[in-house]
Amino acid sequence: MLVIGTLGEWFWWDRLWLPGNLTWADLKDEDGLVYARPSHLYITLPYALIFLMVRYLFERLIATPLAASLGITEKTRHRVEHNTVLEQHFRTKSKNPGQADIDGLCKKCGWSSRQVERWFRRRRNQDRPGVLKKFREASWRMIFYLLAFIGGIIALYDKPWFYNVPEVWSDYPKQSMLDSQYWYYTVEMSFYLSLVLRITFDVKRKAA
């Protein structure tokens, strides 16, 4: 517990997050003013779990029927012939082996080079996400970003800094936090945290 407390103090070190003339102690709520504090971030974890449940229901009850109505279906993929040697190489070394590796695998399996290359090609295709999975994920993101955009406009349209950018720095760094700001950022951070929790299951994208 002592180690966790020390790490927490280091992570939320005043000099790391705040201007030099300000500390967390200076940001105490008073006179109707509410300031952003690190503890406000803790609520994003349970909300992220709620997002995961809502996403699951959305993909099953809305996105999948919508995909079917649009003629988007998952194609049946034939699984490759099981081969222990090739499967181990695929999982632990390379999904796209070079010619030298292929020659070595041919000797271990007693297969021709063409058979090994075909096995790896079909094995890679077997793991690729289907169009239905892509559609469900893209639909979920589209709905969230659309609602987030609308919510952002509703939260900002009557604020002075929406029309006059210098107003953003008014009273900085001791700026009171509005309820609309708090909930907008909480929802956004919870959504992105839910994506982090799903990163190993979602469609993998190539880096730009």
CSV table of C-alpha atoms in Angstrom, one decimal:
chain,number,residue,atom,x,y,z
A,1,MET,CA,0.0,0.0,0.0
A,2,LEU,CA,2.9,2.3,0.8
A,3,VAL,CA,4.4,1.7,-2.7
A,4,ILE,CA,1.0,2.4,-4.3
A,5,GLY,CA,0.6,5.6,-2.3
A,6,THR,CA,4.1,6.8,-3.2
A,7,LEU,CA,3.5,6.1,-6.9
A,8,GLY,CA,0.2,8.0,-6.7
A,9,GLU,CA,1.9,11.0,-5.2
A,10,TRP,CA,4.6,10.9,-7.9
A,11,PHE,CA,2.1,10.6,-10.7
A,12,TRP,CA,-0.1,13.5,-9.4
A,13,TRP,CA,3.0,15.7,-8.6
A,14,ASP,CA,1.9,19.3,-8.8
A,15,ARG,CA,4.8,20.4,-11.0
A,16,LEU,CA,3.8,17.7,-13.5
A,17,TRP,CA,0.2,18.9,-14.0
A,18,LEU,CA,0.0,22.5,-12.8
A,19,PRO,CA,1.7,25.8,-13.4
A,20,GLY,CA,4.6,26.7,-11.2
A,21,ASN,CA,2.6,29.1,-9.0
A,22,LEU,CA,-0.2,26.6,-8.3
A,23,THR,CA,-0.7,23.4,-6.2
A,24,TRP,CA,-3.6,21.0,-5.8
A,25,ALA,CA,-4.2,22.5,-2.4
A,26,ASP,CA,-5.0,25.8,-4.1
A,27,LEU,CA,-7.8,24.2,-6.1
A,28,LYS,CA,-10.2,23.6,-3.3
A,29,ASP,CA,-13.9,24.0,-4.1
A,30,GLU,CA,-15.3,27.2,-2.5
A,31,ASP,CA,-17.8,30.0,-3.1
A,32,GLY,CA,-19.7,27.9,-5.6
A,33,LEU,CA,-16.5,27.3,-7.7
A,34,VAL,CA,-15.7,23.7,-8.6
A,35,TYR,CA,-12.2,22.8,-9.8
A,36,ALA,CA,-11.0,19.7,-11.7
A,37,ARG,CA,-9.2,17.2,-9.5
A,38,PRO,CA,-7.4,13.9,-10.2
A,39,SER,CA,-10.1,12.0,-8.2
A,40,HIS,CA,-12.6,13.0,-10.9
A,41,LEU,CA,-10.9,10.5,-13.3
A,42,TYR,CA,-11.7,7.5,-11.1
A,43,ILE,CA,-15.3,7.3,-12.2
A,44,THR,CA,-14.2,6.7,-15.8
A,45,LEU,CA,-13.4,3.0,-15.1
A,46,PRO,CA,-17.0,1.9,-14.1
A,47,TYR,CA,-18.4,4.0,-17.0
A,48,ALA,CA,-16.0,2.3,-19.3
A,49,LEU,CA,-17.4,-1.1,-18.2
A,50,ILE,CA,-20.9,0.3,-18.9
A,51,PHE,CA,-19.8,1.3,-22.4
A,52,LEU,CA,-18.6,-2.2,-23.0
A,53,MET,CA,-22.0,-3.6,-22.0
A,54,VAL,CA,-23.9,-1.0,-24.1
A,55,ARG,CA,-21.6,-1.7,-27.1
A,56,TYR,CA,-22.3,-5.5,-26.8
A,57,LEU,CA,-26.0,-4.9,-26.8
A,58,PHE,CA,-25.8,-2.4,-29.7
A,59,GLU,CA,-23.7,-4.7,-31.9
A,60,ARG,CA,-26.0,-7.7,-31.2
A,61,LEU,CA,-29.4,-6.0,-31.2
A,62,ILE,CA,-28.9,-3.1,-33.7
A,63,ALA,CA,-25.8,-3.4,-35.8
A,64,THR,CA,-26.2,-7.0,-36.7
A,65,PRO,CA,-29.9,-6.8,-37.8
A,66,LEU,CA,-29.0,-3.6,-39.7
A,67,ALA,CA,-26.1,-5.3,-41.5
A,68,ALA,CA,-28.5,-8.2,-42.5
A,69,SER,CA,-31.0,-5.7,-43.9
A,70,LEU,CA,-28.2,-4.2,-46.0
A,71,GLY,CA,-27.1,-7.6,-47.3
A,72,ILE,CA,-23.9,-7.6,-45.2
A,73,THR,CA,-23.2,-11.2,-44.1
A,74,GLU,CA,-20.2,-13.1,-42.8
A,75,LYS,CA,-18.7,-15.4,-45.4
A,76,THR,CA,-18.0,-18.9,-44.3
A,77,ARG,CA,-14.3,-19.5,-44.1
A,78,HIS,CA,-12.8,-23.0,-44.4
A,79,ARG,CA,-10.3,-23.7,-41.7
A,80,VAL,CA,-6.9,-24.8,-42.8
A,81,GLU,CA,-5.6,-28.3,-42.3
A,82,HIS,CA,-4.1,-28.6,-38.9
A,83,ASN,CA,-0.4,-28.8,-38.9
A,84,THR,CA,1.5,-28.6,-35.5
A,85,VAL,CA,4.8,-27.5,-37.0
A,86,LEU,CA,3.3,-24.8,-39.2
A,87,GLU,CA,0.9,-23.6,-36.5
A,88,GLN,CA,3.7,-23.2,-34.0
A,89,HIS,CA,5.8,-21.2,-36.5
A,90,PHE,CA,2.8,-19.1,-37.4
A,91,ARG,CA,2.1,-18.2,-33.7
A,92,THR,CA,5.6,-17.8,-32.3
A,93,LYS,CA,7.8,-16.7,-35.2
A,94,SER,CA,6.3,-15.3,-38.3
A,95,LYS,CA,2.9,-15.2,-40.1
A,96,ASN,CA,4.6,-14.5,-43.4
A,97,PRO,CA,7.8,-16.6,-43.5
A,98,GLY,CA,10.7,-16.0,-45.9
A,99,GLN,CA,11.9,-18.5,-48.4
A,100,ALA,CA,14.6,-19.8,-46.0
A,101,ASP,CA,12.0,-20.5,-43.3
A,102,ILE,CA,9.7,-22.1,-45.9
A,103,ASP,CA,12.5,-24.5,-47.1
A,104,GLY,CA,13.1,-25.5,-43.5
A,105,LEU,CA,9.4,-26.1,-42.8
A,106,CYS,CA,9.1,-28.2,-46.0
A,107,LYS,CA,11.8,-30.5,-44.6
A,108,LYS,CA,10.0,-30.8,-41.2
A,109,CYS,CA,6.5,-31.4,-42.7
A,110,GLY,CA,7.4,-33.3,-45.8
A,111,TRP,CA,5.4,-30.8,-47.8
A,112,SER,CA,6.3,-29.0,-51.0
A,113,SER,CA,7.1,-25.3,-50.9
A,114,ARG,CA,3.9,-24.5,-52.7
A,115,GLN,CA,1.8,-26.3,-50.1
A,116,VAL,CA,3.5,-24.5,-47.2
A,117,GLU,CA,3.0,-21.1,-48.9
A,118,ARG,CA,-0.7,-21.9,-49.5
A,119,TRP,CA,-1.1,-23.0,-45.9
A,120,PHE,CA,0.3,-19.7,-44.5
A,121,ARG,CA,-1.8,-17.7,-47.0
A,122,ARG,CA,-5.0,-19.4,-45.9
A,123,ARG,CA,-4.0,-19.3,-42.3
A,124,ARG,CA,-3.6,-15.5,-42.4
A,125,ASN,CA,-6.9,-15.1,-44.2
A,126,GLN,CA,-8.5,-17.2,-41.5
A,127,ASP,CA,-7.6,-14.7,-38.8
A,128,ARG,CA,-8.6,-11.6,-40.7
A,129,PRO,CA,-11.8,-9.9,-39.4
A,130,GLY,CA,-14.9,-10.4,-41.5
A,131,VAL,CA,-16.9,-7.6,-43.0
A,132,LEU,CA,-19.7,-8.1,-40.5
A,133,LYS,CA,-17.3,-7.5,-37.6
A,134,LYS,CA,-15.9,-4.4,-39.3
A,135,PHE,CA,-19.4,-3.1,-39.9
A,136,ARG,CA,-20.5,-3.6,-36.2
A,137,GLU,CA,-17.4,-1.8,-34.9
A,138,ALA,CA,-17.7,1.0,-37.4
A,139,SER,CA,-21.4,1.5,-36.6
A,140,TRP,CA,-20.7,1.7,-32.9
A,141,ARG,CA,-18.0,4.3,-33.4
A,142,MET,CA,-20.1,6.3,-35.8
A,143,ILE,CA,-23.0,6.5,-33.4
A,144,PHE,CA,-20.8,7.5,-30.5
A,145,TYR,CA,-18.9,10.2,-32.4
A,146,LEU,CA,-22.2,11.6,-33.8
A,147,LEU,CA,-23.8,11.8,-30.4
A,148,ALA,CA,-20.5,13.2,-28.9
A,149,PHE,CA,-20.5,15.9,-31.6
A,150,ILE,CA,-24.1,16.8,-30.9
A,151,GLY,CA,-23.5,16.8,-27.2
A,152,GLY,CA,-20.4,19.0,-27.6
A,153,ILE,CA,-22.4,21.6,-29.6
A,154,ILE,CA,-25.2,21.6,-27.0
A,155,ALA,CA,-22.6,22.0,-24.2
A,156,LEU,CA,-20.7,24.8,-25.9
A,157,TYR,CA,-23.1,26.9,-28.0
A,158,ASP,CA,-24.0,29.3,-25.2
A,159,LYS,CA,-20.5,29.6,-23.8
A,160,PRO,CA,-18.5,32.8,-24.5
A,161,TRP,CA,-15.3,30.9,-25.6
A,162,PHE,CA,-17.3,29.2,-28.4
A,163,TYR,CA,-17.3,32.4,-30.3
A,164,ASN,CA,-14.3,34.2,-28.7
A,165,VAL,CA,-11.3,31.9,-28.3
A,166,PRO,CA,-9.3,34.2,-26.0
A,167,GLU,CA,-12.1,33.7,-23.4
A,168,VAL,CA,-10.7,30.1,-23.0
A,169,TRP,CA,-7.8,31.7,-20.9
A,170,SER,CA,-10.1,33.9,-18.8
A,171,ASP,CA,-9.2,33.5,-15.0
A,172,TYR,CA,-6.5,30.9,-15.9
A,173,PRO,CA,-5.3,28.8,-14.1
A,174,LYS,CA,-8.0,28.9,-11.5
A,175,GLN,CA,-11.0,28.1,-13.7
A,176,SER,CA,-14.2,26.7,-12.4
A,177,MET,CA,-15.4,23.5,-14.0
A,178,LEU,CA,-19.0,23.4,-15.4
A,179,ASP,CA,-21.2,20.3,-15.0
A,180,SER,CA,-21.4,20.1,-18.8
A,181,GLN,CA,-17.6,20.1,-19.1
A,182,TYR,CA,-17.3,17.5,-16.4
A,183,TRP,CA,-19.7,15.0,-18.0
A,184,TYR,CA,-18.5,15.6,-21.5
A,185,TYR,CA,-14.9,14.8,-20.7
A,186,THR,CA,-16.0,11.9,-18.4
A,187,VAL,CA,-18.0,10.3,-21.2
A,188,GLU,CA,-15.2,10.8,-23.7
A,189,MET,CA,-12.5,9.4,-21.5
A,190,SER,CA,-14.8,6.5,-20.5
A,191,PHE,CA,-15.4,5.7,-24.2
A,192,TYR,CA,-11.7,5.7,-25.0
A,193,LEU,CA,-10.9,3.6,-22.0
A,194,SER,CA,-13.4,1.1,-23.2
A,195,LEU,CA,-11.6,1.0,-26.5
A,196,VAL,CA,-8.3,0.3,-24.7
A,197,LEU,CA,-10.0,-2.6,-22.8
A,198,ARG,CA,-11.2,-4.0,-26.2
A,199,ILE,CA,-8.0,-3.4,-28.1
A,200,THR,CA,-7.0,-7.1,-28.4
A,201,PHE,CA,-10.5,-8.0,-29.8
A,202,ASP,CA,-11.1,-5.1,-32.2
A,203,VAL,CA,-10.1,-4.9,-35.8
A,204,LYS,CA,-6.4,-4.2,-36.0
A,205,ARG,CA,-5.4,-1.2,-38.1
A,206,LYS,CA,-2.1,-0.5,-39.8
A,207,ALA,CA,-0.2,2.5,-38.5
A,208,ALA,CA,-0.1,5.5,-40.7
